[in-house]
Structures are given as structure tokens and as C-alpha cells.
Coordinates of C-alpha atoms and ligand atoms in Angstrom, one line a residue:
M1 CA -10.0 -8.7 5.8
H2 CA -7.8 -11.2 7.6
P3 CA -9.4 -11.1 11.1
S4 CA -6.6 -13.0 12.9
W5 CA -4.0 -10.4 11.8
D6 CA -2.3 -8.7 14.6
V7 CA -2.4 -5.1 13.5
E8 CA 0.1 -2.6 14.9
E9 CA -1.4 0.7 16.0
L10 CA -1.1 3.4 13.4
A11 CA 0.5 5.8 15.8
D12 CA 3.3 3.3 16.5
A13 CA 3.6 2.1 12.9
L14 CA 3.9 5.6 11.3
P15 CA 7.2 6.6 12.9
R16 CA 8.6 3.2 12.0
A17 CA 7.6 3.7 8.4
A18 CA 9.0 7.2 8.4
A19 CA 12.3 5.9 9.6
V20 CA 12.4 3.3 6.9
L21 CA 11.7 6.0 4.3
R22 CA 14.3 8.3 5.7
A23 CA 16.9 5.6 5.5
A24 CA 16.2 4.7 1.9
E25 CA 18.4 6.0 -0.9
R26 CA 15.8 5.0 -3.5
V27 CA 12.0 4.7 -3.0
A28 CA 9.5 3.0 -5.3
V29 CA 5.8 3.3 -4.7
M30 CA 3.0 1.2 -6.2
T31 CA -0.7 2.3 -5.9
G32 CA -4.0 0.7 -6.6
A33 CA -7.6 1.7 -6.7
G34 CA -7.9 2.3 -3.0
V35 CA -5.8 5.5 -3.4
S36 CA -8.5 6.9 -5.6
A37 CA -11.4 5.8 -3.4
E38 CA -11.4 9.1 -1.5
S39 CA -11.7 10.9 -4.9
G40 CA -15.1 9.2 -5.3
L41 CA -13.9 6.4 -7.7
A42 CA -15.1 2.9 -7.0
T43 CA -12.4 0.2 -6.4
F44 CA -12.7 -3.2 -8.2
R45 CA -13.3 -5.7 -5.5
G46 CA -15.7 -6.0 -2.6
A47 CA -19.1 -4.5 -1.9
G48 CA -20.0 -1.8 -4.5
G49 CA -16.8 -2.6 -6.4
L50 CA -16.6 -2.3 -10.2
W51 CA -16.5 -6.0 -10.6
E52 CA -19.6 -6.5 -8.5
G53 CA -22.0 -5.6 -11.3
H54 CA -19.9 -7.0 -14.1
R55 CA -18.1 -10.1 -15.0
V56 CA -14.5 -9.4 -15.9
E57 CA -14.9 -11.7 -18.9
D58 CA -17.8 -9.5 -20.2
V59 CA -16.0 -6.1 -20.1
A60 CA -12.3 -6.4 -19.5
T61 CA -10.8 -8.9 -21.9
P62 CA -9.9 -8.8 -25.6
F63 CA -12.5 -11.6 -26.3
A64 CA -15.3 -9.4 -24.7
F65 CA -14.3 -6.5 -27.0
R66 CA -14.4 -8.7 -30.1
R67 CA -17.8 -10.2 -29.0
D68 CA -19.5 -6.9 -28.0
P69 CA -17.5 -3.7 -28.4
A70 CA -20.4 -1.5 -27.7
L71 CA -21.0 -3.2 -24.3
V72 CA -17.3 -2.8 -23.4
W73 CA -17.3 0.8 -24.5
R74 CA -20.5 1.6 -22.4
F75 CA -18.6 0.2 -19.4
Y76 CA -15.5 2.4 -20.1
N77 CA -17.5 5.4 -21.1
L78 CA -19.2 5.4 -17.7
R79 CA -15.8 5.2 -16.1
R80 CA -14.5 8.0 -18.2
A81 CA -17.6 10.1 -17.2
N82 CA -16.8 9.4 -13.5
L83 CA -13.4 10.9 -14.1
R84 CA -14.9 14.2 -15.1
E85 CA -16.0 14.7 -11.4
A86 CA -12.9 13.1 -9.8
R87 CA -10.2 15.3 -8.3
P88 CA -6.9 14.1 -6.7
N89 CA -7.2 13.7 -2.9
P90 CA -4.6 14.3 -0.2
G91 CA -3.1 10.8 -0.7
H92 CA -2.2 11.7 -4.3
D93 CA -0.9 15.1 -3.1
A94 CA 1.3 13.5 -0.5
L95 CA 3.0 11.3 -3.2
V96 CA 3.7 14.5 -5.2
K97 CA 5.4 15.9 -2.1
L98 CA 7.4 12.7 -1.6
E99 CA 8.6 12.9 -5.2
E100 CA 9.6 16.6 -4.8
R101 CA 11.5 15.8 -1.6
L102 CA 13.4 12.8 -3.1
G103 CA 13.9 14.1 -6.6
P104 CA 13.5 12.1 -9.9
E105 CA 16.7 10.0 -9.4
R106 CA 15.5 8.5 -6.2
F107 CA 11.7 8.1 -6.7
T108 CA 9.4 6.1 -9.0
L109 CA 5.7 5.9 -8.8
I110 CA 4.1 2.8 -10.3
T111 CA 0.4 2.7 -10.5
Q112 CA -2.2 0.1 -11.5
N113 CA -4.8 2.9 -11.7
V114 CA -6.1 4.1 -15.1
D115 CA -7.7 7.2 -13.7
N116 CA -4.9 9.7 -14.5
L117 CA -5.2 11.2 -11.0
H118 CA -1.5 10.9 -10.1
R119 CA -0.6 13.0 -13.2
A120 CA -3.5 15.4 -12.4
A121 CA -2.1 15.9 -8.9
G122 CA 1.4 16.7 -10.3
S123 CA 3.3 13.5 -10.0
R124 CA 6.0 13.5 -12.7
R125 CA 7.6 10.1 -12.9
V126 CA 4.5 7.8 -13.2
L127 CA 4.6 4.3 -14.7
E128 CA 1.1 3.3 -15.6
L129 CA 1.1 -0.5 -15.5
H130 CA -2.5 -0.9 -16.7
G131 CA -2.8 2.1 -19.2
N132 CA -4.9 5.2 -18.9
L133 CA -8.6 5.7 -19.4
T134 CA -8.1 9.2 -20.9
R135 CA -6.3 7.6 -23.9
V136 CA -7.8 5.7 -26.9
R137 CA -5.9 3.3 -29.2
C138 CA -6.9 2.5 -32.8
T139 CA -7.4 -1.2 -33.3
G140 CA -6.3 -0.7 -36.9
C141 CA -3.4 1.8 -37.2
Q142 CA -2.5 1.5 -33.5
R143 CA -2.4 5.3 -33.1
V144 CA -2.8 6.4 -29.5
D145 CA -4.7 9.7 -28.7
D146 CA -5.4 11.5 -25.5
R147 CA -9.1 12.2 -25.5
G148 CA -9.3 13.5 -21.9
T149 CA -12.8 12.9 -20.5
E150 CA -14.7 14.0 -23.6
A151 CA -17.8 12.0 -24.3
L152 CA -17.3 9.2 -26.9
D153 CA -20.0 7.2 -28.5
D154 CA -20.4 3.4 -28.1
M155 CA -18.5 2.6 -31.2
P156 CA -15.9 5.4 -31.6
R157 CA -13.8 5.3 -34.7
C158 CA -10.4 6.5 -35.7
S159 CA -9.9 8.8 -38.6
C160 CA -8.5 5.7 -40.5
G161 CA -12.0 4.1 -40.1
A162 CA -11.1 1.3 -37.6
L163 CA -12.7 0.9 -34.2
L164 CA -11.0 2.6 -31.2
R165 CA -10.5 0.9 -27.9
P166 CA -9.6 2.3 -24.5
D167 CA -5.8 2.3 -24.0
V168 CA -6.0 0.2 -20.9
V169 CA -4.7 -3.3 -20.2
W170 CA -7.3 -6.0 -20.2
F171 CA -7.0 -9.5 -18.6
H172 CA -5.0 -11.9 -20.8
E173 CA -3.1 -8.9 -22.3
M174 CA 0.6 -8.0 -22.0
L175 CA 1.5 -4.9 -19.9
P176 CA 2.6 -1.9 -22.1
D177 CA 6.0 -2.2 -23.7
G178 CA 8.8 -1.1 -21.5
I179 CA 6.6 0.0 -18.6
W180 CA 6.8 -3.4 -16.9
E181 CA 10.6 -3.6 -17.4
E182 CA 11.1 -0.1 -16.0
S183 CA 8.9 -0.8 -13.0
A184 CA 10.7 -4.0 -12.2
R185 CA 14.0 -2.2 -12.5
A186 CA 12.9 0.6 -10.2
V187 CA 11.7 -1.9 -7.6
A188 CA 14.8 -4.1 -7.9
S189 CA 17.0 -1.0 -7.2
C190 CA 14.9 0.5 -4.4
N191 CA 15.6 0.3 -0.6
C192 CA 11.9 1.0 0.3
F193 CA 8.8 -0.1 -1.6
L194 CA 5.6 1.6 -0.5
V195 CA 2.5 -0.2 -1.6
A196 CA -0.8 1.7 -1.2
G197 CA -4.5 0.9 -1.8
T198 CA -4.1 -2.3 -3.6
S199 CA -5.5 -5.8 -2.7
A200 CA -2.2 -7.1 -4.1
I201 CA -3.8 -10.1 -5.9
V202 CA -3.5 -9.1 -9.5
Y203 CA -0.2 -10.3 -11.1
P204 CA 2.3 -9.4 -12.3
A205 CA 1.9 -6.2 -10.4
A206 CA 1.6 -7.9 -7.0
G207 CA 4.8 -9.8 -7.8
L208 CA 6.7 -6.6 -7.4
I209 CA 6.4 -7.0 -3.6
D210 CA 8.4 -10.3 -3.9
T211 CA 10.9 -8.5 -6.1
A212 CA 11.4 -5.9 -3.4
R213 CA 11.8 -8.5 -0.7
R214 CA 14.3 -10.4 -2.8
V215 CA 16.6 -7.4 -3.1
G216 CA 16.3 -6.7 0.6
A217 CA 14.1 -3.6 0.3
K218 CA 11.8 -2.8 3.2
V219 CA 8.1 -2.9 2.2
I220 CA 5.5 -0.6 3.7
E221 CA 1.8 -1.3 3.1
V222 CA -0.9 1.4 3.3
N223 CA -4.5 0.0 3.2
L224 CA -7.8 0.2 5.0
E225 CA -7.2 -3.3 6.1
P226 CA -4.7 -6.2 5.9
T227 CA -4.4 -7.8 2.5
E228 CA -2.9 -10.8 0.8
A229 CA 0.5 -9.0 1.0
S230 CA 0.4 -8.2 4.7
G231 CA 2.4 -11.2 5.8
R232 CA 5.2 -10.1 3.5
V233 CA 5.5 -6.4 4.6
D234 CA 7.8 -4.8 7.2
V235 CA 5.4 -2.1 8.3
G236 CA 1.6 -2.0 7.8
L237 CA -0.2 1.3 8.0
Y238 CA -3.9 0.6 8.3
G239 CA -6.2 3.5 7.6
A240 CA -7.4 5.6 4.6
S241 CA -4.6 6.5 2.3
G242 CA -5.9 10.1 2.0
Q243 CA -5.1 10.4 5.7
V244 CA -2.2 8.0 6.2
L245 CA 0.0 9.2 3.3
P246 CA 0.0 12.9 4.3
R247 CA 0.8 12.0 7.9
L248 CA 3.6 9.8 6.7
V249 CA 5.1 12.4 4.4
E250 CA 4.7 15.0 7.2
L251 CA 7.1 13.0 9.3
L252 CA 9.9 13.3 6.8
P253 CA 12.4 16.2 6.8
H254 CA 11.3 19.1 4.6
A255 CA 14.6 19.7 2.9
S256 CA 15.9 17.3 0.3
M257 CA 16.7 14.1 2.2
Ligands
OAD1 P1 -8.9 -3.7 -5.6 O1 -10.3 -3.2 -5.8 O2 -8.6 -5.1 -5.8 O3 -8.3 -3.3 -4.2 C1 -8.5 -2.0 -3.6 C2 -7.8 -2.0 -2.3 O4 -7.8 -0.7 -1.8 C3 -8.4 -3.0 -1.2 O5 -7.4 -3.7 -0.6 C4 -9.1 -2.0 -0.2 O6 -9.0 -2.5 1.1 C5 -8.2 -0.8 -0.4 N1 -8.8 0.5 -0.1 C6 -10.1 0.9 -0.4 N2 -10.3 2.2 0.0 C7 -9.1 2.6 0.5 C8 -8.6 3.9 1.1 N3 -9.4 4.9 1.2 N4 -7.3 3.9 1.5 C9 -6.5 2.8 1.4 N5 -6.9 1.7 0.9 C10 -8.2 1.6 0.5 O7 -8.0 -2.7 -6.6 P2 -6.5 -3.0 -7.1 O8 -5.7 -3.7 -6.1 O9 -6.1 -1.7 -7.7 O10 -6.8 -4.5 -13.3 O11 -6.8 -3.9 -8.3 C11 -5.7 -4.3 -9.1 C12 -6.2 -4.5 -10.5 O12 -7.3 -5.4 -10.5 C13 -6.7 -3.3 -11.2 O13 -5.7 -2.5 -11.8 C14 -7.6 -3.9 -12.3 C15 -8.3 -4.9 -11.4 O14 -8.9 -5.9 -12.0 C16 -7.2 -4.5 -14.6 O15 -8.2 -4.0 -14.9 C17 -6.2 -5.1 -15.5

């Protein structure tokens, strides 16, 4: 939290944000872990966050996986097990509605989340910057498989015999082929960039906010509290995304805009 930040009242900021959205020909949205918090999934940073009990270097880097794959798999298997209980919340649903209202040509959803909840909610055009926990990738033949939330053991193997890994992006790794380029293109051609539930400190994802500003797009932030990005946004909506996003979408016309 940045305590000196002068936060506009939500009731005043919401209609301003809705006006920005209404005026936009193309909208890009980027979500982070906060959007899934109300689905019962822990965020990364802060009290009770996923990184609190783990060092990133022990569980979320290629070096960690080479050193102790079973430890890394135990961490990800726990997270996969959490997905079994998790259901999309009204924030995810509101983004489905926004996509339906705008249509695929005018809407792109970029997510840093690996929890599959946007797809489960019904979002169609989803660019997963950091991969997806429901998929595994073979470290040998590179085959990618969707294993849903089924229980995997601590050293799961591919039919080719090589060790599997979660199909997520670890620190020090490149973002998935093509996904980054498509995300950057969507942001560079949008008029409104809506950023929800992210601390906006992990790059290159956080850099998309600067891309949006460079092309003159308006930036709307939805978060429980001001973040690193708040000084660079046009409208800040501070509250839980599961409440704020439905209220925002409710303010838009129902017919195709
Ligand atoms: P963080 O845990 O860094 O930030 C979550 C943000 O969500 C914080 O700013 C919270 O204030 C906000 N938040 C929490 N609950 C919320 C709610 N109900 N409504 C709205 N906002 C809420 O998560 P990310 O920004 O997603 O990368 O983290 C970015 C990346 O860092 C992750 O994808 C992951 C991580 O290390 C990799 O693993 C590569």
C-alpha cells in the first residue's frame, strides 16, 4: 500500500472508468492473482502469499527443477490440488460479459494467472503469459498435455520416459512463443487497458502498462489498494475485483457497443 496516495472514491471513479470503456474501440485487459483471490486461491506476495513460505529460487526456476524436481512438483501439485476446489468468481464472469459485449475483434484478455479460471468462466480469447497449471510439458520430447487437476506423483513421467514439468513459466525463462508478441500487439492497438488484481511488479507483463501509455490508451486499474502502477493510470478503482468488475460492466450498455 502507498499510504500517501490520494484515492478517488469508488462511486466517483466507476462512472469515469465506464465512460473510458464506452469510448474505446478496442479494449485489452490484463489480470493477476488478485482476480482469483475471491475464488480461494492465494496471491503471490504479501501476508499468506505463495511466496511467503517458499523462496522463488527453490520452486520457480529452471535451476530449482534441475536440483530437486520432486520438491518443485510437490509445490505445483499442491497448487493443482487447490484448483480442484476453485471456481470462477463474479470478477471472472464480468470479464466474460465484457468480451461478449465487445466481440472478439475488439477484446483481448491477457492473464498472468496459471489457474485456468478465465477459461473455466467462459472467456474465449485468453492469452496466458505465464502458462497454465493444468498442462504438463515433457522435458524430453516437449509434448504438451492437458492433465486437468488429476493427481500426479512427485516425479511424473511422459510416455517417452522423460520427466514431465508443469507447463508454466518460471523466473529466468522466456514467455511462451507468440503469446508475448500477441499480447504486446493487442495492447499497442487498444484504446483502453484494464489492469486488474496485479501488483504490477513482474516484468515484462508490467511493462504492458507503459506500452498502453505510449500509444495513448487510457489505463484503468482495479485492485484492493494502490500499486506500483497507480501513478501511471488514468482511473483507479480500489476494491475487490469480484465486486468492482461486475459493477463496472453493469454500467456499460447491454447491446453491442
Ligand atoms: P501478486 O501476488 O504480486 O499481486 C496480487 C495483487 O492483487 C496485489 O496487488 C493485491 O493487492 C491484489 N489483490 C488481492 N486480492 C484482490 C482482490 N480480491 N481484488 C483485487 N485485487 C486484489 O500477483 P501478480 O501480480 O499476479 O509469476 O504476480 C505477478 C507474477 O508474479 C505471477 O504471475 C507470478 C508471480 O511471481 C510467475 O510465477 C512467473
